[in-house]
CSV table of C-alpha atoms in Angstrom, one decimal:
chain,number,residue,atom,x,y,z
A,373,MET,CA,-119.5,3.9,-15.4
A,374,THR,CA,-121.8,5.0,-12.7
A,375,THR,CA,-125.3,3.7,-12.1
A,376,ARG,CA,-127.7,6.2,-10.0
A,377,CYS,CA,-131.1,5.6,-8.5
A,378,LEU,CA,-133.6,8.7,-8.2
A,379,SER,CA,-136.6,8.0,-6.1
A,380,ILE,CA,-139.3,10.9,-7.0
A,381,PHE,CA,-142.1,10.4,-4.9
A,382,HIS,CA,-145.8,12.4,-5.0
A,383,VAL,CA,-146.5,10.9,-1.6
A,384,ASP,CA,-145.0,9.9,1.4
A,385,ALA,CA,-144.4,6.1,1.0
A,386,PRO,CA,-141.4,4.9,3.6
A,387,HIS,CA,-141.5,1.2,2.8
A,388,VAL,CA,-141.5,1.8,-0.8
A,389,LEU,CA,-138.4,4.3,-0.2
A,390,ALA,CA,-136.9,1.5,1.9
A,391,ASN,CA,-137.2,-0.8,-1.1
A,392,HIS,CA,-135.4,1.6,-3.2
A,393,LYS,CA,-132.8,2.2,-0.9
A,394,HIS,CA,-132.3,-1.4,-0.2
A,395,TYR,CA,-132.0,-2.4,-4.2
A,396,SER,CA,-129.8,0.3,-4.5
A,397,SER,CA,-127.3,-0.6,-1.7
A,398,ARG,CA,-127.4,-4.2,-3.0
A,399,MET,CA,-126.7,-3.2,-6.4
A,400,GLY,CA,-123.6,-0.9,-5.1
A,401,TYR,CA,-125.6,2.2,-6.7
A,402,GLU,CA,-126.0,5.9,-5.9
A,403,HIS,CA,-129.3,6.6,-4.4
A,404,THR,CA,-131.0,9.9,-4.1
A,405,ALA,CA,-134.8,10.6,-3.0
A,406,VAL,CA,-136.8,13.6,-3.6
A,407,SER,CA,-140.0,14.3,-2.0
A,408,MET,CA,-143.0,16.2,-4.0
A,409,ALA,CA,-145.5,15.6,-1.1
A,410,GLY,CA,-147.6,18.7,-0.9
A,411,MET,CA,-147.0,19.6,-4.6
A,412,GLN,CA,-150.5,19.4,-5.9
A,413,GLY,CA,-150.5,20.6,-9.5
A,414,LYS,CA,-149.7,18.2,-12.1
A,415,ALA,CA,-147.9,20.5,-14.4
A,416,GLN,CA,-145.6,21.7,-11.8
A,417,ARG,CA,-144.7,17.9,-10.7
A,418,THR,CA,-144.4,16.8,-14.2
A,419,LEU,CA,-141.9,19.8,-14.9
A,420,LEU,CA,-140.0,19.1,-11.6
A,421,LYS,CA,-139.5,15.5,-12.5
A,422,TYR,CA,-137.7,16.1,-15.7
A,423,GLU,CA,-135.9,19.3,-14.5
A,424,LEU,CA,-134.7,16.9,-11.7
A,425,VAL,CA,-133.8,14.0,-14.3
A,426,LEU,CA,-131.5,16.7,-16.5
A,427,HIS,CA,-130.0,17.9,-13.3
A,428,HIS,CA,-128.8,14.2,-12.2
A,429,LEU,CA,-127.8,13.5,-16.0
A,430,ARG,CA,-125.7,16.5,-16.1
A,431,GLN,CA,-123.9,15.4,-13.0
A,432,MET,CA,-123.2,11.9,-13.8
A,433,PRO,CA,-120.6,10.4,-16.1
A,434,GLU,CA,-121.1,10.0,-19.9
A,435,MET,CA,-122.9,6.8,-20.9
A,436,ALA,CA,-124.0,6.3,-17.0
A,437,LEU,CA,-127.4,5.0,-16.2
A,438,LEU,CA,-130.0,6.9,-14.4
A,439,VAL,CA,-133.1,4.7,-12.9
A,440,CYS,CA,-136.1,6.9,-12.0
A,441,PHE,CA,-138.6,5.0,-9.6
A,442,SER,CA,-141.7,6.7,-8.4
A,443,GLU,CA,-143.8,5.7,-5.5
A,444,ASP,CA,-145.8,3.1,-7.3
A,445,CYS,CA,-142.8,1.0,-8.5
A,446,LEU,CA,-141.4,-1.8,-6.5
A,447,VAL,CA,-138.4,-4.0,-7.0
A,448,LEU,CA,-139.6,-7.3,-6.7
A,449,ASN,CA,-136.0,-9.0,-7.4
A,450,MET,CA,-132.2,-7.9,-7.3
A,451,TYR,CA,-131.3,-7.8,-10.7
A,452,PRO,CA,-128.6,-5.2,-11.9
A,453,VAL,CA,-130.2,-2.8,-14.3
A,454,GLU,CA,-127.1,-2.7,-16.8
A,455,PRO,CA,-127.9,-6.1,-18.7
A,456,MET,CA,-131.5,-5.0,-19.3
A,457,ALA,CA,-130.2,-1.5,-20.7
A,458,GLU,CA,-127.4,-2.9,-22.8
A,459,GLY,CA,-127.2,-1.2,-26.2
A,460,ARG,CA,-130.3,1.2,-25.2
A,461,GLN,CA,-130.4,4.9,-24.7
A,462,HIS,CA,-133.4,4.4,-22.6
A,463,LEU,CA,-135.6,1.5,-21.0
A,464,LEU,CA,-139.4,2.5,-20.7
A,465,PRO,CA,-141.3,-0.8,-19.9
A,466,SER,CA,-144.9,-0.9,-20.9
A,467,LEU,CA,-147.7,-2.9,-18.9
A,468,ASN,CA,-149.8,-5.7,-19.2
A,469,GLY,CA,-152.7,-4.4,-16.7
A,470,ASN,CA,-156.3,-3.2,-17.0
A,471,THR,CA,-155.5,0.5,-16.9
A,472,GLY,CA,-153.4,0.8,-20.1
A,473,SER,CA,-149.8,-0.2,-21.1
A,474,HIS,CA,-148.4,3.3,-20.3
A,475,GLN,CA,-146.4,3.7,-17.3
A,476,ALA,CA,-143.8,6.1,-16.0
A,477,ALA,CA,-143.2,4.9,-12.4
A,478,VAL,CA,-140.0,3.2,-13.5
A,479,GLN,CA,-137.8,4.8,-16.4
A,480,VAL,CA,-133.8,4.2,-17.2
A,481,TRP,CA,-131.9,7.2,-18.8
A,482,ARG,CA,-128.6,6.5,-20.3
A,483,ASN,CA,-126.5,9.6,-20.1
A,484,THR,CA,-125.8,10.8,-23.7
A,485,LYS,CA,-126.4,14.0,-25.4
A,486,ASP,CA,-129.4,12.6,-27.4
A,487,ILE,CA,-131.1,11.7,-24.1
A,488,ARG,CA,-130.1,15.1,-22.5
A,489,ASN,CA,-131.6,16.7,-25.6
A,490,PHE,CA,-135.0,14.8,-25.4
A,491,ILE,CA,-135.3,15.8,-21.7
A,492,VAL,CA,-134.7,19.2,-22.5
A,493,ARG,CA,-137.4,19.1,-25.2
A,494,CYS,CA,-139.7,17.6,-22.8
A,495,ILE,CA,-139.0,20.3,-20.1
A,496,GLY,CA,-139.7,22.7,-23.0
A,497,GLU,CA,-143.3,21.2,-23.7
A,498,CYS,CA,-144.3,20.7,-19.8
A,499,LYS,CA,-143.3,24.2,-18.7
A,500,ILE,CA,-146.3,26.0,-16.7
A,501,GLY,CA,-148.7,27.0,-19.4
A,502,GLY,CA,-147.0,25.0,-22.0
A,503,ALA,CA,-148.0,22.4,-24.3
A,504,THR,CA,-148.6,19.3,-22.1
A,505,ASP,CA,-148.1,17.9,-18.7
A,506,ASP,CA,-149.0,14.4,-19.7
A,507,GLU,CA,-146.0,12.0,-19.3
A,508,GLU,CA,-147.4,9.7,-22.1
A,509,THR,CA,-147.6,12.5,-24.4
A,510,LEU,CA,-144.0,13.8,-23.8
A,511,LEU,CA,-142.7,10.2,-24.1
A,512,ALA,CA,-144.7,9.2,-27.3
A,513,PRO,CA,-141.8,9.6,-29.4
A,514,LEU,CA,-139.6,6.9,-27.8
A,515,ASP,CA,-139.9,3.2,-28.4
A,516,VAL,CA,-141.0,1.1,-25.3
A,517,ILE,CA,-140.6,-2.4,-23.9
A,518,GLU,CA,-143.4,-4.7,-24.8
A,519,PRO,CA,-145.7,-5.5,-22.0
A,520,MET,CA,-143.8,-8.6,-20.0
A,521,GLY,CA,-140.8,-7.8,-22.2
A,522,GLU,CA,-137.7,-9.4,-21.2
A,523,ARG,CA,-134.3,-7.9,-21.8
A,524,GLY,CA,-130.9,-9.3,-20.7
A,525,GLY,CA,-132.9,-12.2,-19.4
A,526,VAL,CA,-134.8,-10.1,-17.0
A,527,THR,CA,-138.7,-9.4,-17.3
A,528,CYS,CA,-138.6,-5.5,-17.0
A,529,ALA,CA,-142.1,-5.0,-15.1
A,530,MET,CA,-145.3,-6.2,-14.9
A,531,PHE,CA,-148.7,-4.6,-13.6
A,532,CYS,CA,-150.2,-5.0,-10.0
A,533,ASN,CA,-153.2,-3.7,-8.3
A,534,PRO,CA,-155.6,-4.8,-6.0
A,535,ARG,CA,-158.0,-6.2,-8.0
A,536,PHE,CA,-155.7,-7.8,-10.6
A,537,THR,CA,-154.5,-11.4,-10.0
A,538,PRO,CA,-150.8,-11.2,-8.9
A,539,VAL,CA,-149.3,-13.7,-11.3
A,540,TRP,CA,-146.1,-11.3,-10.9
A,541,ALA,CA,-145.5,-13.4,-7.6
A,542,THR,CA,-144.7,-16.4,-9.6
A,543,TYR,CA,-142.0,-14.9,-12.2
A,544,PRO,CA,-138.4,-15.5,-10.6
A,545,ASN,CA,-137.0,-13.2,-13.1
A,546,LEU,CA,-139.1,-10.2,-12.9
A,547,TRP,CA,-137.3,-7.2,-11.7
A,548,THR,CA,-140.1,-4.8,-10.7
A,549,ILE,CA,-143.8,-4.4,-10.4
A,550,VAL,CA,-145.8,-1.0,-11.1
A,551,MET,CA,-148.9,-0.3,-9.0
A,552,ASP,CA,-151.7,1.2,-10.9
A,553,GLU,CA,-155.4,1.7,-10.7
A,554,GLU,CA,-158.5,3.1,-12.3
A,555,LYS,CA,-159.7,6.6,-11.1
A,556,MET,CA,-163.2,4.8,-10.3
A,557,TYR,CA,-161.3,3.0,-8.0
A,558,GLY,CA,-159.5,6.1,-6.4
A,559,TYR,CA,-156.1,4.9,-7.7
A,560,ILE,CA,-153.4,3.3,-5.8
A,561,HIS,CA,-154.6,3.7,-2.0
A,562,PRO,CA,-151.5,4.3,0.6
A,563,SER,CA,-152.3,1.5,2.5
A,564,PHE,CA,-152.0,-0.7,-0.1
A,565,ARG,CA,-149.0,0.5,-1.4
A,566,ASN,CA,-147.3,0.3,2.2
A,567,ALA,CA,-148.7,-2.8,3.1
A,568,LEU,CA,-147.3,-4.4,-0.2
A,569,ALA,CA,-144.2,-2.6,-0.1
A,570,GLU,CA,-143.4,-3.9,3.8
A,571,HIS,CA,-144.6,-7.5,2.7
A,572,ILE,CA,-142.2,-7.5,-0.3
A,573,ASN,CA,-139.4,-5.9,1.8
A,574,ASP,CA,-140.0,-8.5,4.6
A,575,CYS,CA,-140.0,-11.3,2.0
A,576,GLN,CA,-136.7,-10.1,0.7
A,577,GLN,CA,-135.0,-9.8,4.1
A,578,LYS,CA,-136.2,-13.2,5.1
A,579,GLY,CA,-136.1,-15.1,1.9
A,580,ALA,CA,-139.6,-16.0,2.3
A,581,ARG,CA,-142.4,-16.9,-0.7
A,582,LEU,CA,-144.2,-14.1,-1.5
A,583,LEU,CA,-148.2,-13.8,-0.7
A,584,ASP,CA,-147.6,-16.9,1.5
A,585,PHE,CA,-149.9,-16.6,4.5
A,586,SER,CA,-150.0,-20.2,5.4
A,587,ALA,CA,-148.6,-19.3,9.3
A,588,HIS,CA,-152.1,-17.5,9.8
A,589,ALA,CA,-153.9,-20.6,9.3
A,590,ASN,CA,-153.8,-22.1,12.8
A,591,VAL,CA,-157.4,-22.6,13.1
A,592,PRO,CA,-159.2,-26.0,13.7
A,593,ALA,CA,-159.6,-28.4,11.1
A,594,GLU,CA,-163.4,-29.4,11.5
A,595,PRO,CA,-166.0,-27.6,9.5
A,596,PHE,CA,-167.8,-25.9,12.2
A,597,SER,CA,-166.6,-24.5,15.9
A,598,VAL,CA,-168.5,-22.3,18.3
A,599,TYR,CA,-166.5,-20.4,20.7
A,600,ASN,CA,-168.0,-18.9,24.0
A,601,PRO,CA,-171.2,-20.4,23.7
A,602,GLY,CA,-174.8,-19.0,25.3
A,603,GLN,CA,-173.9,-15.6,25.4
A,604,PRO,CA,-176.6,-12.7,24.6
A,605,ILE,CA,-174.8,-11.5,21.5
A,606,ALA,CA,-173.4,-13.9,18.9
A,607,LEU,CA,-171.5,-13.1,15.8
A,608,VAL,CA,-171.6,-15.7,13.0
A,609,THR,CA,-169.1,-16.3,10.1
A,610,TYR,CA,-168.5,-18.5,7.3
A,611,TYR,CA,-165.9,-19.3,4.9
A,612,THR,CA,-164.3,-22.0,2.8
A,613,ALA,CA,-161.0,-23.7,2.0
A,614,ASN,CA,-160.6,-21.7,-1.3
A,615,VAL,CA,-160.2,-18.5,0.8
A,616,ARG,CA,-158.7,-19.9,4.0
A,617,GLU,CA,-155.7,-17.6,3.4
A,618,TYR,CA,-157.5,-14.5,4.7
A,619,GLY,CA,-160.6,-16.5,6.5
A,620,ALA,CA,-158.5,-17.9,9.0
A,621,ILE,CA,-156.9,-14.3,9.5
A,622,ALA,CA,-160.4,-13.0,10.1
A,623,GLU,CA,-161.5,-16.3,12.4
A,624,LEU,CA,-158.5,-15.5,14.9
A,625,ASN,CA,-159.2,-11.8,15.1
A,626,PHE,CA,-163.3,-12.6,15.7
A,627,LYS,CA,-162.3,-15.0,18.5
A,628,ARG,CA,-160.2,-12.4,20.2
A,629,TYR,CA,-162.6,-9.9,20.1
A,630,CYS,CA,-165.6,-12.0,21.1
A,631,GLU,CA,-163.3,-13.4,24.1
A,632,ARG,CA,-162.7,-9.7,25.3
A,633,HIS,CA,-166.3,-8.8,25.2
A,634,GLY,CA,-168.1,-11.9,25.9
A,635,TYR,CA,-169.6,-12.9,22.8
A,636,THR,CA,-170.6,-16.2,21.2
A,637,LEU,CA,-168.8,-16.6,17.6
A,638,TYR,CA,-170.1,-19.2,15.2
A,639,VAL,CA,-167.3,-20.2,12.8
A,640,TYR,CA,-168.3,-22.3,9.5
A,641,ARG,CA,-165.3,-23.6,7.4
A,642,ASP,CA,-167.4,-25.6,4.8
A,643,THR,CA,-170.7,-25.4,3.7
A,644,PRO,CA,-173.4,-27.0,6.1
A,645,ALA,CA,-174.7,-30.2,4.6
A,646,GLU,CA,-178.4,-28.9,5.3
A,647,VAL,CA,-178.3,-25.9,3.0
A,648,GLU,CA,-180.1,-25.9,-0.3
A,649,PRO,CA,-177.5,-27.6,-2.9
A,650,GLY,CA,-175.9,-24.7,-5.1
A,651,THR,CA,-176.1,-22.0,-2.3
A,652,THR,CA,-172.5,-20.8,-1.5
A,653,GLY,CA,-170.8,-18.0,-0.1
A,654,THR,CA,-172.7,-15.0,0.9
A,655,TRP,CA,-176.1,-16.5,0.0
A,656,LEU,CA,-176.0,-18.3,3.2
A,657,LYS,CA,-176.3,-15.3,5.1
A,658,PRO,CA,-180.0,-15.7,5.7
A,659,TRP,CA,-179.5,-19.0,6.5
A,660,PHE,CA,-177.2,-18.5,9.4
A,661,LEU,CA,-179.4,-15.6,10.7
A,662,ARG,CA,-182.4,-17.7,10.9
A,663,LYS,CA,-180.8,-20.5,12.5
A,664,TYR,CA,-179.3,-18.5,15.4
A,665,LEU,CA,-181.5,-15.6,16.0
A,666,PRO,CA,-183.9,-17.4,18.3
A,667,HIS,CA,-181.1,-18.3,20.6
A,668,HIS,CA,-179.4,-14.9,21.5
A,669,GLU,CA,-180.7,-11.5,22.0
A,670,TRP,CA,-178.5,-10.1,19.3
A,671,VAL,CA,-177.0,-12.1,16.2
A,672,MET,CA,-174.6,-10.1,13.7
A,673,TRP,CA,-173.4,-11.7,10.5
A,674,VAL,CA,-169.9,-10.6,9.8
A,675,ASP,CA,-168.2,-11.2,6.3
A,676,ALA,CA,-165.0,-13.1,6.3
A,677,ASP,CA,-162.8,-10.2,4.8
A,678,ILE,CA,-163.5,-8.2,7.9
A,679,LEU,CA,-161.3,-7.2,10.7
A,680,PHE,CA,-161.9,-5.8,14.4
A,681,VAL,CA,-159.1,-3.4,14.3
A,682,ASP,CA,-160.2,-1.4,17.2
A,683,GLN,CA,-161.0,-4.3,19.6
A,684,SER,CA,-161.2,-2.1,23.0
A,685,LYS,CA,-164.9,-0.7,21.5
A,686,PRO,CA,-167.9,-3.4,22.4
A,687,LEU,CA,-170.9,-3.7,20.2
A,688,GLU,CA,-173.6,-2.7,22.8
A,689,PRO,CA,-173.6,1.2,22.1
A,690,LEU,CA,-174.0,0.3,18.3
A,691,PHE,CA,-177.2,-1.6,19.3
A,692,ALA,CA,-178.6,0.9,21.5
A,693,ASN,CA,-182.1,2.2,20.3
A,694,ARG,CA,-182.4,-0.1,17.3
A,695,ASP,CA,-183.6,-3.2,16.2
A,696,LEU,CA,-181.6,-3.6,13.0
A,697,LEU,CA,-178.1,-2.9,12.5
A,698,ALA,CA,-176.7,-2.4,8.7
A,699,ALA,CA,-174.4,0.3,7.4
A,700,HIS,CA,-174.2,2.5,4.3
A,701,ASP,CA,-172.4,0.8,1.2
A,702,ILE,CA,-170.3,3.0,-1.1
A,703,GLY,CA,-172.3,2.1,-4.2
A,704,PRO,CA,-175.6,2.2,-5.2
A,705,TRP,CA,-177.2,-0.1,-2.5
A,706,ILE,CA,-178.8,1.5,0.4
A,707,ILE,CA,-176.9,-0.9,2.7
A,708,ASN,CA,-173.6,-2.7,2.7
A,709,ALA,CA,-174.8,-6.7,3.7
A,710,GLY,CA,-171.2,-7.6,4.9
A,711,VAL,CA,-172.5,-6.9,8.5
A,712,LEU,CA,-176.1,-7.1,9.4
A,713,GLY,CA,-177.4,-7.3,13.0
A,714,PHE,CA,-180.5,-8.3,14.2
A,715,LYS,CA,-182.3,-8.1,17.8
A,716,ARG,CA,-184.3,-11.0,18.5
A,717,THR,CA,-187.9,-9.5,18.3
A,718,ASP,CA,-190.8,-11.3,16.7
A,719,HIS,CA,-190.9,-9.0,13.7
A,720,ASN,CA,-187.1,-9.6,13.1
A,721,VAL,CA,-187.8,-13.2,13.3
A,722,GLU,CA,-190.4,-12.8,10.7
A,723,PHE,CA,-188.2,-10.2,8.8
A,724,VAL,CA,-185.3,-12.7,8.5
A,725,GLU,CA,-187.6,-15.4,7.5
A,726,GLU,CA,-188.7,-13.4,4.5
A,727,ILE,CA,-185.2,-12.8,3.4
A,728,TYR,CA,-184.5,-16.5,3.7
A,729,ARG,CA,-187.5,-17.1,1.5
A,730,ALA,CA,-186.4,-14.3,-1.2
A,731,VAL,CA,-182.7,-15.3,-1.3
A,732,SER,CA,-183.9,-19.3,-1.6
A,733,ALA,CA,-186.0,-18.4,-4.7
A,734,ALA,CA,-183.1,-16.5,-6.4
A,735,PRO,CA,-182.7,-18.9,-9.7
A,736,ASP,CA,-178.6,-18.5,-9.6
A,737,LYS,CA,-176.5,-18.3,-6.5
A,738,SER,CA,-173.5,-19.8,-7.8
A,739,SER,CA,-171.4,-16.5,-7.5
A,740,THR,CA,-171.6,-13.5,-5.2
A,741,TYR,CA,-173.1,-11.1,-7.3
A,742,ALA,CA,-175.4,-13.6,-9.4
A,743,ASN,CA,-178.8,-11.7,-10.0
A,744,GLY,CA,-177.1,-8.6,-8.5
A,745,GLY,CA,-176.0,-10.7,-5.1
A,746,ASP,CA,-178.1,-11.4,-1.8
A,747,GLN,CA,-177.2,-7.7,-1.2
A,748,THR,CA,-179.8,-6.3,-3.6
A,749,ILE,CA,-182.4,-8.9,-2.2
A,750,ILE,CA,-181.7,-7.7,1.3
A,751,ALA,CA,-181.5,-4.0,0.3
A,752,ASN,CA,-184.8,-4.2,-1.6
A,753,LEU,CA,-186.6,-5.8,1.3
A,754,LEU,CA,-185.6,-3.2,3.8
A,755,ARG,CA,-186.8,-0.6,1.5
A,756,GLU,CA,-190.1,-2.3,0.8
A,757,ARG,CA,-191.2,-3.8,4.0
A,758,LEU,CA,-189.5,-1.5,6.5
A,759,ASP,CA,-189.2,1.7,4.8
A,760,TRP,CA,-185.4,1.9,5.4
A,761,ALA,CA,-183.9,5.3,4.2
A,762,LEU,CA,-180.4,6.1,3.9
A,763,GLU,CA,-180.9,8.0,7.4
A,764,ASP,CA,-181.6,4.7,9.1
A,765,GLY,CA,-178.3,3.3,8.2
A,766,LEU,CA,-175.1,3.7,10.4
A,767,ASP,CA,-172.3,5.8,8.6
A,768,CYS,CA,-169.5,3.4,7.0
A,769,ILE,CA,-166.8,5.0,9.0
A,770,GLY,CA,-167.7,3.6,12.4
A,771,ILE,CA,-168.6,0.1,11.2
A,772,ASN,CA,-168.1,-2.2,7.9
A,773,THR,CA,-165.5,0.7,6.8
A,774,PRO,CA,-164.1,-0.1,3.4
A,775,TRP,CA,-160.5,-0.5,3.7
A,776,TYR,CA,-159.6,2.6,1.9
A,777,PHE,CA,-162.1,4.8,4.2
A,778,GLN,CA,-160.4,3.5,7.3
A,779,GLN,CA,-159.9,6.0,10.2
A,780,PRO,CA,-158.7,6.0,13.7
A,781,SER,CA,-162.4,5.5,14.7
A,782,SER,CA,-163.3,2.6,12.4
A,783,LEU,CA,-164.2,-0.6,14.6
A,784,MET,CA,-164.7,-3.0,11.5
A,785,VAL,CA,-162.8,-2.7,8.3
A,786,HIS,CA,-164.3,-4.4,5.3
A,787,PHE,CA,-161.2,-5.7,2.8
A,788,LEU,CA,-163.7,-5.8,-0.3
A,789,ALA,CA,-163.1,-6.1,-3.7
A,790,ILE,CA,-159.4,-7.1,-3.9
A,791,GLN,CA,-158.0,-10.6,-5.0
A,792,SER,CA,-157.7,-12.9,-2.5
A,793,PRO,CA,-153.9,-13.2,-1.9
A,794,MET,CA,-153.9,-9.1,-1.9
A,795,ARG,CA,-156.9,-9.4,0.7
A,796,ALA,CA,-154.9,-11.6,2.7
A,797,MET,CA,-151.7,-9.5,2.6
A,798,LEU,CA,-153.6,-6.5,3.7
A,799,MET,CA,-155.6,-8.2,6.4
A,800,SER,CA,-152.4,-9.5,7.6
A,801,GLN,CA,-150.9,-6.0,8.1
A,802,GLN,CA,-154.0,-4.9,9.8
A,803,GLU,CA,-154.3,-7.7,12.1
A,804,ARG,CA,-150.8,-6.9,13.3
A,805,VAL,CA,-151.8,-3.1,13.8
A,806,SER,CA,-154.7,-4.4,15.5
A,807,LEU,CA,-152.7,-6.9,18.0
A,808,GLN,CA,-150.2,-3.7,18.8
A,809,LEU,CA,-153.6,-1.3,19.4
A,810,ASN,CA,-155.0,-3.8,21.7
């Protein structure tokens, strides 16, 4: 019996393809790859997929297995598919995530007359102008493996996305992960897909533990450090032990940038004892800005989930002809408070003091988004006190760029709205890119 793996990709995903090829090679399976990149129509893609499935089944021996992977499926562990498919004509795992249980990123088909007839039926239904181009509808007559279901002693598939805790990394008997994301969040972004595939491939080659970024934590243990003190421009950041896996990556990146351009860097690795009890995380921004603005010409707060990617670019051109620096937010807020820069002026010293008082008065500062978060308070004050409008902010391409908006011209990339291990994975990959650029 011959088993064949068929990678059918809607987009270019070289590290995912390498993952599929590695699995096929380790298992001794044939492998074929088909690219639909450039084919935008869902109906055309669906029809082509099932025509390809039929094409390959008709070439294969009776009872052989055809494993179909999309670019959103990664093989995590090198388990053969035959025990999972034992006694079955098809293997369609379902998922346990927040985007629904249906998935079509990994399918296993046994080459039997019944399956070939079923695929022909799917082709008939999804022809251009036909009944449906929706795979969930096409596959509805077939039974599926329950979420996190085991077959042959192996968990067939688990759900993965940037905002979902990566519990899959702790399952030693897991075959595949399937990446999926809601439309509101832009589906799975290519940078996440390829970074995760590259990380998994690297761990497989080295026998390393998944999502272990302790090697990046080569930073001082003390709660506070200042690098290159006394410079006109200063950056301030803060992180605690629970996010050290990515905070340490950011610290080393900031340190390299500040050393290159002659800026002071203040790094807090624990909450200062002097701050009001119960204040944590981003709620401390005004405290830090208030503390250091009198001592520098410019002070800029930078969240610890940000990287300076193109480190050749200095900050001075961004400060020209302005007293306050902030960039657009992608959501309802007028600015994103992950990067805030203030020139030392009497007005700014007073305004930072006002921000500090308003944030201190918030009744709940226990989590990032309590009471709408410090960002809501700061944005409201900018509007009310400074008549700040959207045109006053910098675009979010040049600085404070959401990671899924990143462009070659982006100086600072913000890895927001991601679970911490995934954030560390993406930041680790981007720090390697930054080191190569600079």
